[in-house]
Short mmCIF file of C-alpha atoms in Angstrom, two decimals:
data_model
loop_
_atom_site.label_atom_id
_atom_site.label_comp_id
_atom_site.label_asym_id
_atom_site.label_seq_id
_atom_site.Cartn_x
_atom_site.Cartn_y
_atom_site.Cartn_z
CA MET A 1 159.76 148.61 35.05
CA ASP A 2 159.00 149.93 38.39
CA VAL A 3 155.43 151.17 39.07
CA THR A 4 155.01 153.80 41.59
CA CYS A 5 152.15 154.04 43.92
CA LYS A 6 150.78 157.07 42.27
CA GLN A 7 150.69 155.23 38.91
CA ALA A 8 148.96 152.31 40.80
CA GLU A 9 146.07 154.56 41.88
CA GLU A 10 145.74 156.11 38.43
CA VAL A 11 145.41 152.57 37.09
CA VAL A 12 142.95 151.46 39.81
CA MET A 13 140.78 154.64 39.34
CA MET A 14 140.43 154.05 35.45
CA SER A 15 136.77 153.17 34.70
CA GLY A 16 136.52 151.27 31.47
CA GLY A 17 139.70 150.79 29.30
CA ASP A 18 141.92 147.80 29.84
CA MET A 19 140.97 147.16 33.42
CA ALA A 20 137.30 146.96 32.37
CA LYS A 21 137.94 143.93 30.15
CA PRO A 22 138.02 140.81 32.29
CA LEU A 23 140.01 137.81 31.30
CA LEU A 24 137.74 135.19 32.50
CA GLY A 25 134.47 137.07 33.25
CA ARG A 26 135.89 138.99 35.98
CA ARG A 27 139.48 139.87 36.98
CA THR A 28 140.84 139.49 40.72
CA VAL A 29 143.93 141.12 42.10
CA ASP A 30 145.13 140.16 45.70
CA ASN A 31 144.82 142.76 48.42
CA ASP A 32 148.29 142.76 49.09
CA PRO A 33 149.39 146.31 49.35
CA ASN A 34 152.79 145.41 48.02
CA LEU A 35 151.45 144.27 44.74
CA VAL A 36 149.95 146.74 42.15
CA PRO A 37 148.27 146.21 38.74
CA THR A 38 150.37 146.48 35.75
CA ALA A 39 147.70 146.17 33.08
CA GLY A 40 148.21 148.91 30.38
CA HIS A 41 151.83 148.95 30.70
CA THR A 42 154.20 147.82 27.75
CA ILE A 43 155.72 144.52 27.80
CA GLY A 44 158.32 143.41 25.33
CA VAL A 45 158.85 139.94 23.73
CA LEU A 46 161.86 138.92 21.81
CA GLY A 47 161.17 136.06 19.65
CA SER A 48 158.62 135.07 16.98
CA GLY A 49 158.13 131.33 17.53
CA ASP A 50 154.87 129.55 18.77
CA PHE A 51 155.27 130.22 22.45
CA ALA A 52 156.18 134.07 21.66
CA ARG A 53 153.05 134.23 19.52
CA SER A 54 151.06 132.71 22.40
CA LEU A 55 152.67 134.94 24.93
CA ALA A 56 151.82 138.12 22.96
CA ASN A 57 148.29 136.99 22.53
CA ARG A 58 147.79 136.42 26.20
CA LEU A 59 149.58 139.69 27.26
CA THR A 60 147.42 141.51 24.74
CA PHE A 61 144.10 139.99 26.07
CA SER A 62 145.23 140.79 29.39
CA GLY A 63 145.29 144.50 28.80
CA PHE A 64 149.04 145.01 28.21
CA LYS A 65 150.57 146.83 25.37
CA VAL A 66 152.95 144.46 23.47
CA VAL A 67 155.95 145.16 21.47
CA VAL A 68 157.57 142.10 19.75
CA GLY A 69 161.39 142.32 18.68
CA SER A 70 161.83 140.06 15.55
CA ARG A 71 164.75 139.88 13.10
CA ASN A 72 162.33 140.02 10.35
CA PRO A 73 159.32 142.02 11.45
CA LYS A 74 157.65 142.54 8.12
CA ARG A 75 157.41 138.81 7.46
CA LYS A 76 156.31 137.93 11.14
CA ALA A 77 154.02 140.81 11.82
CA SER A 78 150.86 138.84 10.40
CA LEU A 79 151.43 136.06 13.04
CA PHE A 80 150.79 138.22 15.86
CA PRO A 81 147.63 139.93 17.06
CA LEU A 82 146.69 143.40 15.42
CA ALA A 83 147.17 145.15 18.73
CA ALA A 84 150.76 143.93 19.17
CA GLU A 85 153.51 146.07 17.48
CA VAL A 86 156.14 144.04 15.67
CA THR A 87 159.20 145.75 15.11
CA PHE A 88 163.09 145.22 15.16
CA GLN A 89 164.78 143.80 18.27
CA ALA A 90 166.71 147.02 19.06
CA ASP A 91 163.73 149.07 18.84
CA ALA A 92 161.42 146.97 21.02
CA VAL A 93 164.05 146.79 23.80
CA LYS A 94 164.23 150.53 23.78
CA LYS A 95 160.16 150.82 24.42
CA THR A 96 159.91 148.61 27.49
CA ASP A 97 161.81 147.73 30.76
CA ILE A 98 160.28 144.41 31.07
CA ILE A 99 161.09 141.93 28.20
CA PHE A 100 160.23 138.11 27.61
CA VAL A 101 163.32 136.23 26.02
CA ALA A 102 161.47 133.73 24.01
CA VAL A 103 164.32 132.37 22.00
CA PHE A 104 166.47 129.13 22.32
CA ARG A 105 169.63 129.02 24.47
CA GLU A 106 171.81 128.77 21.65
CA HIS A 107 170.42 132.03 20.23
CA TYR A 108 171.26 133.98 23.39
CA SER A 109 174.68 135.14 22.10
CA MET A 110 172.99 136.80 18.97
CA LEU A 111 171.53 139.34 21.72
CA CYS A 112 174.70 140.50 22.83
CA GLU A 113 174.74 143.24 20.21
CA LEU A 114 171.88 144.59 22.28
CA SER A 115 173.81 144.59 25.57
CA ASP A 116 174.06 148.39 25.74
CA VAL A 117 170.18 149.05 25.45
CA LEU A 118 169.42 146.04 27.63
CA THR A 119 171.14 147.61 30.57
CA GLY A 120 168.88 147.93 33.74
CA LYS A 121 166.29 145.65 31.98
CA ILE A 122 164.27 142.77 33.48
CA LEU A 123 164.72 139.75 31.38
CA VAL A 124 162.10 136.90 31.77
CA ASP A 125 163.70 133.70 30.47
CA VAL A 126 160.86 131.11 29.26
CA SER A 127 163.12 128.62 27.70
CA ASN A 128 163.50 124.89 28.10
CA ASN A 129 166.03 122.05 27.22
CA THR A 130 165.48 119.01 25.30
CA GLU A 131 167.03 116.81 27.94
CA MET A 132 167.41 117.09 31.77
CA ASN A 133 170.82 118.76 33.09
CA LEU A 134 171.84 119.20 29.51
CA HIS A 135 174.14 122.02 30.44
CA LYS A 136 176.22 122.61 33.72
CA GLU A 137 174.39 125.76 34.21
CA SER A 138 170.57 126.59 33.77
CA ASN A 139 169.50 128.65 30.72
CA ALA A 140 168.55 131.52 33.15
CA GLU A 141 171.97 131.52 34.73
CA TYR A 142 173.59 131.54 31.42
CA LEU A 143 171.54 134.39 30.21
CA ALA A 144 172.43 136.29 33.46
CA SER A 145 176.15 135.71 32.87
CA LEU A 146 175.75 137.04 29.33
CA PHE A 147 173.99 140.16 30.53
CA PRO A 148 175.25 141.02 34.01
CA THR A 149 173.91 144.55 34.04
CA CYS A 150 170.41 142.95 33.55
CA THR A 151 168.01 141.35 36.10
CA VAL A 152 167.10 137.69 35.03
CA VAL A 153 163.72 135.96 36.19
CA LYS A 154 163.11 132.60 35.20
CA GLY A 155 159.38 131.73 34.56
CA PHE A 156 156.52 130.63 32.46
CA ASN A 157 158.51 127.54 31.16
CA VAL A 158 156.21 125.01 32.94
CA ILE A 159 153.15 125.95 31.13
CA SER A 160 152.43 125.33 27.44
CA ALA A 161 151.73 127.46 24.21
CA TRP A 162 148.22 126.16 24.56
CA THR A 163 147.65 127.06 28.10
CA LEU A 164 148.63 130.51 27.17
CA GLN A 165 146.45 130.59 24.39
CA SER A 166 143.36 129.33 26.06
CA GLY A 167 143.98 131.10 29.31
CA PRO A 168 144.06 129.61 32.79
CA ARG A 169 140.78 127.62 32.14
CA ASP A 170 143.02 124.87 30.74
CA GLY A 171 146.09 123.31 32.12
CA ASN A 172 148.03 124.32 35.40
CA LYS A 173 147.46 127.91 36.51
CA GLN A 174 150.75 127.80 38.52
CA VAL A 175 153.68 129.76 37.05
CA LEU A 176 156.99 128.85 38.83
CA ILE A 177 159.34 132.02 39.07
CA CYS A 178 162.79 132.53 40.58
CA SER A 179 165.34 135.32 40.71
CA ASP A 180 168.15 136.74 42.74
CA ASN A 181 166.17 140.14 42.78
CA GLN A 182 162.96 140.34 44.88
CA GLU A 183 161.84 143.51 43.27
CA ALA A 184 161.90 141.97 39.82
CA LYS A 185 160.15 138.88 40.97
CA ARG A 186 157.44 141.13 42.47
CA THR A 187 157.06 142.78 39.11
CA VAL A 188 156.81 139.53 37.05
CA ALA A 189 154.41 138.15 39.63
CA GLU A 190 151.99 141.09 39.06
CA ILE A 191 152.17 140.56 35.36
CA ILE A 192 151.31 136.74 36.05
CA ARG A 193 148.28 137.61 38.25
CA VAL A 194 146.96 139.98 35.84
CA MET A 195 147.19 137.38 33.22
CA GLY A 196 144.92 135.14 35.29
CA PHE A 197 147.70 132.94 36.68
CA SER A 198 149.12 132.01 40.04
CA PRO A 199 152.98 132.90 40.62
CA VAL A 200 154.77 130.64 42.67
CA ASP A 201 158.03 131.84 44.20
CA MET A 202 160.80 129.20 43.96
CA GLY A 203 163.49 131.23 45.41
CA SER A 204 166.85 132.34 43.91
CA LEU A 205 167.97 131.84 40.37
CA SER A 206 170.01 128.88 41.36
CA SER A 207 166.43 127.11 41.39
CA ALA A 208 166.19 127.85 37.58
CA CYS A 209 167.68 124.28 36.88
CA GLU A 210 165.27 122.56 38.79
CA ILE A 211 162.41 124.54 37.35
CA GLU A 212 163.73 123.89 33.62
CA ASN A 213 163.95 120.11 34.58
CA ILE A 214 160.06 119.99 35.45
CA PRO A 215 158.64 119.88 32.00
CA LEU A 216 160.85 117.18 30.83
CA ARG A 217 159.77 114.78 33.60
CA LEU A 218 157.34 112.28 32.42
CA LEU A 219 154.68 111.54 35.15
CA PRO A 220 157.31 111.20 37.98
CA ALA A 221 154.77 110.11 40.51
CA TRP A 222 153.57 107.37 38.38
CA LYS A 223 156.73 105.45 37.96
CA ILE A 224 156.66 103.25 41.04
CA PRO A 225 152.85 102.71 40.81
CA VAL A 226 153.13 101.73 37.20
CA PHE A 227 156.16 99.33 37.70
CA LEU A 228 154.09 97.90 40.71
CA ALA A 229 151.01 97.23 38.42
CA LEU A 230 153.07 95.64 35.69
CA GLY A 231 154.81 93.32 38.24
CA LEU A 232 151.70 92.35 39.57
CA PHE A 233 150.09 91.64 36.25
CA LEU A 234 153.18 89.44 35.00
CA CYS A 235 152.94 87.42 38.22
CA PHE A 236 149.36 86.80 38.06
CA PHE A 237 149.31 86.11 34.14
CA THR A 238 152.14 83.76 34.55
CA TYR A 239 150.33 82.10 37.27
CA ASN A 240 146.97 81.89 35.29
CA LEU A 241 148.86 80.73 32.12
CA VAL A 242 150.33 77.68 34.02
CA ARG A 243 146.90 76.68 35.63
CA GLN A 244 144.54 77.43 32.47
CA VAL A 245 146.86 76.80 29.49
CA ILE A 246 149.95 74.77 30.50
CA HIS A 247 148.39 72.35 32.85
CA PRO A 248 145.79 70.96 30.45
CA TYR A 249 148.41 70.84 27.72
CA ILE A 250 150.76 68.71 29.73
CA ARG A 251 148.18 66.49 31.68
CA GLU A 252 145.44 65.99 29.03
CA GLN A 253 147.00 66.97 25.91
CA LYS A 254 144.69 69.58 25.26
CA ASN A 255 145.35 72.79 23.20
CA LYS A 256 143.90 75.74 25.14
CA PHE A 257 146.39 78.41 23.92
CA TYR A 258 143.51 80.34 22.41
CA LYS A 259 142.35 81.54 25.81
CA ILE A 260 145.61 83.61 26.29
CA PRO A 261 144.48 86.89 24.50
CA ILE A 262 141.07 87.19 26.28
CA GLU A 263 140.27 84.61 29.12
CA VAL A 264 143.73 84.62 30.86
CA VAL A 265 144.06 88.36 30.47
CA ASN A 266 140.59 88.89 31.98
CA THR A 267 141.39 86.54 34.90
CA THR A 268 144.54 88.45 35.82
CA LEU A 269 142.94 91.81 35.46
CA PRO A 270 140.63 91.70 38.57
CA CYS A 271 143.49 90.09 40.56
CA VAL A 272 145.67 93.22 39.88
CA ALA A 273 142.77 95.65 40.43
CA TYR A 274 141.77 93.99 43.77
CA VAL A 275 145.40 93.80 45.19
CA MET A 276 146.14 97.36 44.04
CA LEU A 277 142.97 98.56 45.76
CA SER A 278 143.97 96.65 49.01
CA LEU A 279 147.49 98.31 48.57
CA VAL A 280 145.91 101.89 48.89
CA TYR A 281 144.73 101.17 52.36
CA LEU A 282 147.54 98.85 53.74
CA PRO A 283 150.10 101.67 54.15
CA GLY A 284 147.51 103.51 56.41
CA VAL A 285 147.23 100.32 58.46
CA LEU A 286 150.86 99.95 58.89
CA ALA A 287 151.09 103.67 59.90
CA ALA A 288 148.39 103.36 62.43
CA LEU A 289 150.25 100.23 63.99
CA LEU A 290 153.41 102.16 64.04
CA GLN A 291 152.03 105.09 65.82
CA LEU A 292 150.40 102.79 68.28
CA TYR A 293 153.66 100.87 68.85
CA ARG A 294 155.70 104.13 69.31
CA GLY A 295 152.79 105.78 71.28
CA THR A 296 153.56 109.13 69.50
CA LYS A 297 152.61 110.85 66.24
CA TYR A 298 155.87 113.02 66.26
CA ARG A 299 158.35 110.60 64.67
CA ARG A 300 158.87 110.07 60.96
CA PHE A 301 157.79 107.18 59.19
CA PRO A 302 160.47 105.02 57.36
CA ASP A 303 161.09 106.36 53.90
CA TRP A 304 159.51 103.44 51.98
CA LEU A 305 156.31 103.95 54.02
CA ASP A 306 156.35 107.55 53.37
CA GLN A 307 156.86 107.08 49.66
CA TRP A 308 153.98 104.41 49.84
CA LEU A 309 151.75 106.74 51.44
CA GLN A 310 152.23 109.58 48.63
CA HIS A 311 151.60 107.20 46.01
CA ARG A 312 148.38 105.89 47.05
CA LYS A 313 146.31 108.08 44.58
CA GLN A 314 148.26 106.80 41.66
CA ILE A 315 147.67 103.14 42.97
CA GLY A 316 143.89 103.82 43.38
CA LEU A 317 143.57 105.01 39.70
CA LEU A 318 145.50 102.19 38.37
CA SER A 319 143.34 99.75 40.18
CA PHE A 320 140.27 101.43 38.87
CA PHE A 321 141.73 101.19 35.25
CA CYS A 322 142.25 97.59 35.58
CA ALA A 323 138.75 97.11 37.08
CA ALA A 324 137.40 98.95 34.12
CA LEU A 325 139.18 96.69 31.58
CA HIS A 326 138.07 93.77 33.47
CA ALA A 327 134.55 94.81 32.95
CA VAL A 328 135.03 95.34 29.17
CA TYR A 329 136.86 92.10 28.70
CA SER A 330 133.96 90.37 30.46
CA LEU A 331 131.28 91.78 28.20
CA ALA A 332 133.43 90.52 25.37
CA LEU A 333 133.56 87.08 26.57
CA PRO A 334 130.33 85.80 24.79
CA MET A 335 131.43 87.26 21.46
CA ARG A 336 134.29 85.02 21.18
CA ARG A 337 133.93 82.20 18.56
CA SER A 338 135.20 79.78 20.95
CA HIS A 339 132.42 80.56 23.32
CA ARG A 340 130.02 79.94 20.78
CA TYR A 341 131.24 76.51 19.84
CA GLN A 342 131.23 75.63 23.54
CA LEU A 343 127.70 76.44 23.90
CA ILE A 344 126.75 74.45 20.88
CA GLU A 345 128.79 71.46 22.23
CA THR A 346 127.06 71.64 25.57
CA ALA A 347 123.60 71.92 24.15
CA VAL A 348 124.51 68.76 21.80
CA LYS A 349 125.72 66.85 24.98
CA GLN A 350 122.55 67.72 26.91
CA ALA A 351 120.23 66.78 24.02
CA MET A 352 122.21 63.37 23.75
CA GLU A 353 121.89 62.74 27.44
CA LYS A 354 118.30 63.90 27.25
CA LYS A 355 118.65 66.62 29.90
CA PRO A 356 115.69 68.85 29.48
CA ASP A 357 116.18 70.90 32.49
CA VAL A 358 119.92 72.05 33.47
CA TRP A 359 118.77 74.84 35.93
CA ILE A 360 121.04 74.79 39.00
CA GLU A 361 119.61 77.02 41.57
CA GLU A 362 122.75 77.55 43.41
CA GLU A 363 124.83 78.42 40.33
CA VAL A 364 122.16 80.89 39.21
CA TRP A 365 122.16 82.74 42.57
CA ARG A 366 126.00 82.80 42.94
CA MET A 367 126.44 84.53 39.39
CA GLU A 368 123.63 86.88 40.12
CA MET A 369 125.33 87.92 43.36
CA TYR A 370 128.90 87.80 41.69
CA ILE A 371 127.74 90.29 38.86
CA SER A 372 125.91 92.47 41.32
CA PHE A 373 128.67 92.88 43.59
CA GLY A 374 131.15 93.47 40.77
CA ILE A 375 128.77 96.29 39.27
CA ILE A 376 128.70 97.94 42.94
CA ALA A 377 132.27 97.75 43.32
CA LEU A 378 133.21 99.25 39.93
CA GLY A 379 130.86 102.00 40.53
CA LEU A 380 132.32 102.82 43.85
CA LEU A 381 135.81 102.87 42.19
CA SER A 382 134.49 105.22 39.59
CA LEU A 383 133.39 107.61 42.38
CA LEU A 384 136.73 107.42 43.95
CA ALA A 385 138.62 107.92 40.57
CA ILE A 386 136.40 110.94 39.87
CA THR A 387 136.90 112.74 43.17
CA SER A 388 140.73 112.28 42.81
CA LEU A 389 140.53 114.69 39.78
CA PRO A 390 141.73 118.28 41.07
CA SER A 391 138.76 120.05 39.61
CA ILE A 392 136.41 117.81 41.60
CA ALA A 393 138.48 117.46 44.83
CA ASN A 394 139.01 121.19 45.07
CA SER A 395 135.08 121.43 45.23
CA LEU A 396 134.78 119.22 48.36
CA ASN A 397 135.72 120.22 51.76
CA TRP A 398 137.91 117.87 53.96
CA ARG A 399 135.26 115.89 55.47
CA GLU A 400 133.63 115.30 52.17
CA PHE A 401 136.59 114.23 50.48
CA SER A 402 137.73 112.08 53.37
CA PHE A 403 134.61 110.39 53.42
CA VAL A 404 134.44 109.50 49.69
CA GLN A 405 138.08 108.49 49.79
CA SER A 406 138.48 106.73 53.03
CA THR A 407 135.01 105.35 54.03
CA LEU A 408 133.46 104.75 50.56
CA GLY A 409 137.03 103.37 49.41
CA PHE A 410 137.07 100.79 52.26
CA ILE A 411 133.35 100.00 51.56
CA ALA A 412 134.50 99.22 47.98
CA LEU A 413 137.31 97.10 49.18
CA VAL A 414 134.72 95.02 51.20
CA ILE A 415 132.30 94.54 48.28
CA SER A 416 135.35 93.60 46.09
CA THR A 417 136.08 90.96 48.67
CA LEU A 418 132.27 89.76 48.35
CA HIS A 419 132.79 89.82 44.49
CA THR A 420 135.78 87.63 44.81
CA LEU A 421 134.26 85.22 47.29
CA THR A 422 131.21 84.63 45.39
CA TYR A 423 133.21 84.04 42.26
CA GLY A 424 135.32 81.29 44.21
CA TRP A 425 132.30 79.98 46.27
CA THR A 426 133.35 76.48 47.20
CA ARG A 427 136.01 75.93 44.60
CA ALA A 428 138.68 76.43 47.33
CA PHE A 429 137.62 73.13 48.78
CA ASP A 430 137.57 71.14 45.35
CA GLU A 431 140.79 69.21 44.67
CA ASN A 432 140.21 69.38 41.04
CA GLN A 433 140.88 73.27 41.34
CA TYR A 434 144.51 72.65 42.37
CA LYS A 435 146.38 72.53 39.18
CA PHE A 436 150.04 71.22 39.62
CA TYR A 437 149.11 71.60 43.36
CA LEU A 438 148.66 75.30 42.78
CA PRO A 439 145.51 76.81 44.58
CA PRO A 440 142.95 78.90 42.53
CA THR A 441 144.09 82.46 41.83
CA TYR A 442 141.45 84.11 43.78
CA THR A 443 142.58 82.45 47.13
CA LEU A 444 145.96 84.22 46.66
CA THR A 445 144.32 87.53 46.05
CA LEU A 446 142.53 87.37 49.12
CA LEU A 447 145.47 87.38 51.45
CA VAL A 448 146.37 91.27 51.46
CA PRO A 449 142.69 92.64 51.37
CA CYS A 450 141.33 90.21 53.98
CA THR A 451 144.50 91.24 56.15
CA VAL A 452 143.54 94.98 55.61
CA ILE A 453 139.88 94.35 56.42
CA LEU A 454 140.68 92.52 59.60
CA ALA A 455 143.07 95.40 60.66
CA LYS A 456 140.30 98.04 60.13
CA VAL A 457 138.02 95.93 62.36
CA PHE A 458 140.62 95.93 64.91
CA PHE A 459 141.11 99.55 64.93
CA LEU A 460 137.46 99.88 65.40
CA LEU A 461 137.67 98.32 68.91
CA PRO A 462 136.93 101.03 71.40
CA CYS A 463 139.97 100.37 73.45
CA VAL A 464 142.23 100.84 70.17
CA ARG A 465 140.32 103.44 68.73
CA GLN A 466 140.51 105.63 71.65
CA ARG A 467 144.24 105.21 71.98
CA LEU A 468 144.89 106.02 68.53
CA LEU A 469 142.64 109.00 68.69
CA ARG A 470 144.62 110.37 71.55
CA ILE A 471 148.16 109.81 69.63
CA ARG A 472 146.89 111.62 66.92
CA ARG A 473 145.60 114.56 69.05
CA GLY A 474 149.05 114.78 70.45
CA TRP A 475 149.29 112.46 73.30
CA GLU A 476 152.58 110.72 73.79
CA LYS A 477 153.66 107.54 75.76
CA GLY A 478 156.11 108.24 78.42
CA ARG A 479 156.27 111.78 77.92
CA TYR A 480 157.67 113.87 81.10
CA VAL A 481 157.20 117.47 81.92
CA LYS A 482 159.06 119.23 84.46
CA PHE A 483 157.36 121.02 87.54
CA THR A 484 158.33 122.38 90.97
CA LEU A 485 157.41 121.44 94.36
CA PRO A 486 158.10 123.19 97.75
CA SER A 487 160.76 121.40 99.94
CA ALA A 488 160.68 121.04 103.58
CA THR A 489 163.07 124.17 103.96
CA GLY A 490 160.39 126.19 101.98
CA GLU A 491 162.38 126.27 98.89
CA PHE A 492 161.12 125.05 95.57
CA SER A 493 162.97 121.97 94.04
CA SER A 494 162.34 120.77 90.47
CA GLY A 495 161.04 117.18 89.64
CA GLU A 496 159.51 115.15 86.65
CA THR A 497 156.33 113.16 86.29
CA SER A 498 154.77 111.31 83.47
CA SER A 499 152.16 113.01 81.65
CA ASN A 500 149.32 111.54 79.37
CA VAL A 501 148.18 114.83 78.27
#
């Protein structure tokens, strides 16, 4: 439906009515003069499924008049809000120029009998597929081919029925739309804004295939970080299994397979968390070294480094997840039956050897420091994880967010290193700790984090820091600028000189 400027002025000047009913406490409409409110106008919905009902509810609550087209209106009327009119599809189509098509692709052909009354209408396709790239053409393009006299807009398929029911308070507020008709996109964008969501223009209708694939993707940004975490877990688990279970079984004929479910896993989790945390800051170090080597910030990073930088958030959250599991497993260690048996056995040995005082000052201080560093590190990781949430991150300015994620994150890495060092203490120099000539696990985990910490210290050197700051502010090594100088004859000649600006 085309809304004229006169109609817009009438809607804006209305006191009370639909415009006086805010969706979320207050209604905001952009000041763009090309956009006009559309609340109070009639919108059609074809379909009576869950999404159609949620859509009708949200449109009604937003101040629109809704007419629902159904093949069996008497049976479906009770499912829709009382303010919505439920009638036959042909009658619904005649009463509005904007129609949401909330039916499955295989039912599009059943609407062909309405082709005459649909002429000139705007059809909003909200459908999705069950598999990615299931058809050669998108559902929206297929709908457009069936009704060439209509204008098709793809939209609302990336939000759920629950989000429509609860409003933009839950779920993503963005609604992706695309169409070959700019006026139709503008009209649908107006509706989206009045509903409290944010329209995102994805271009022409050829983008519909990409939009329809988005709801079918399962955490695409998490695939690489999850495989990385699983790979590290398997490597460290196998390494600890060999040292803690296989070695005593072969060398001493001791059965310690009971350690696998709790103790071996608990030894593996902090290794994964510690290395993953260092991998959050390692790509930044590599990027800085690359900029120093190139002497410019205007050259693209390699694709692998660019992908690494983009996945730092997910890697950090997985690090926190492993650290949290490590804390829970550590609290569960004294609850094990095997641990109780070992305590009794130790007490009996001490009684038989008549050792009333077994207090070792060094070990007491080591464990106190070890646990304290672990608690602080977990607390800082919790803060990093919380500020990674969009709702929290959006409430912080750039300096605050950078301080938490960069400065406090690096402090968390340093404290985690102290936690690891106090755990190991002098074990690295004890030959009994080298099972099958394999060094203790914690010594392997120190390699990447210590490299990152040393690199960060290197970047703090005044000469390196100043050069890096100049590069990131636009300075380029070997940059030349053209200039002109007067020649001996009084004419001007061109020349070149290097510039460090």
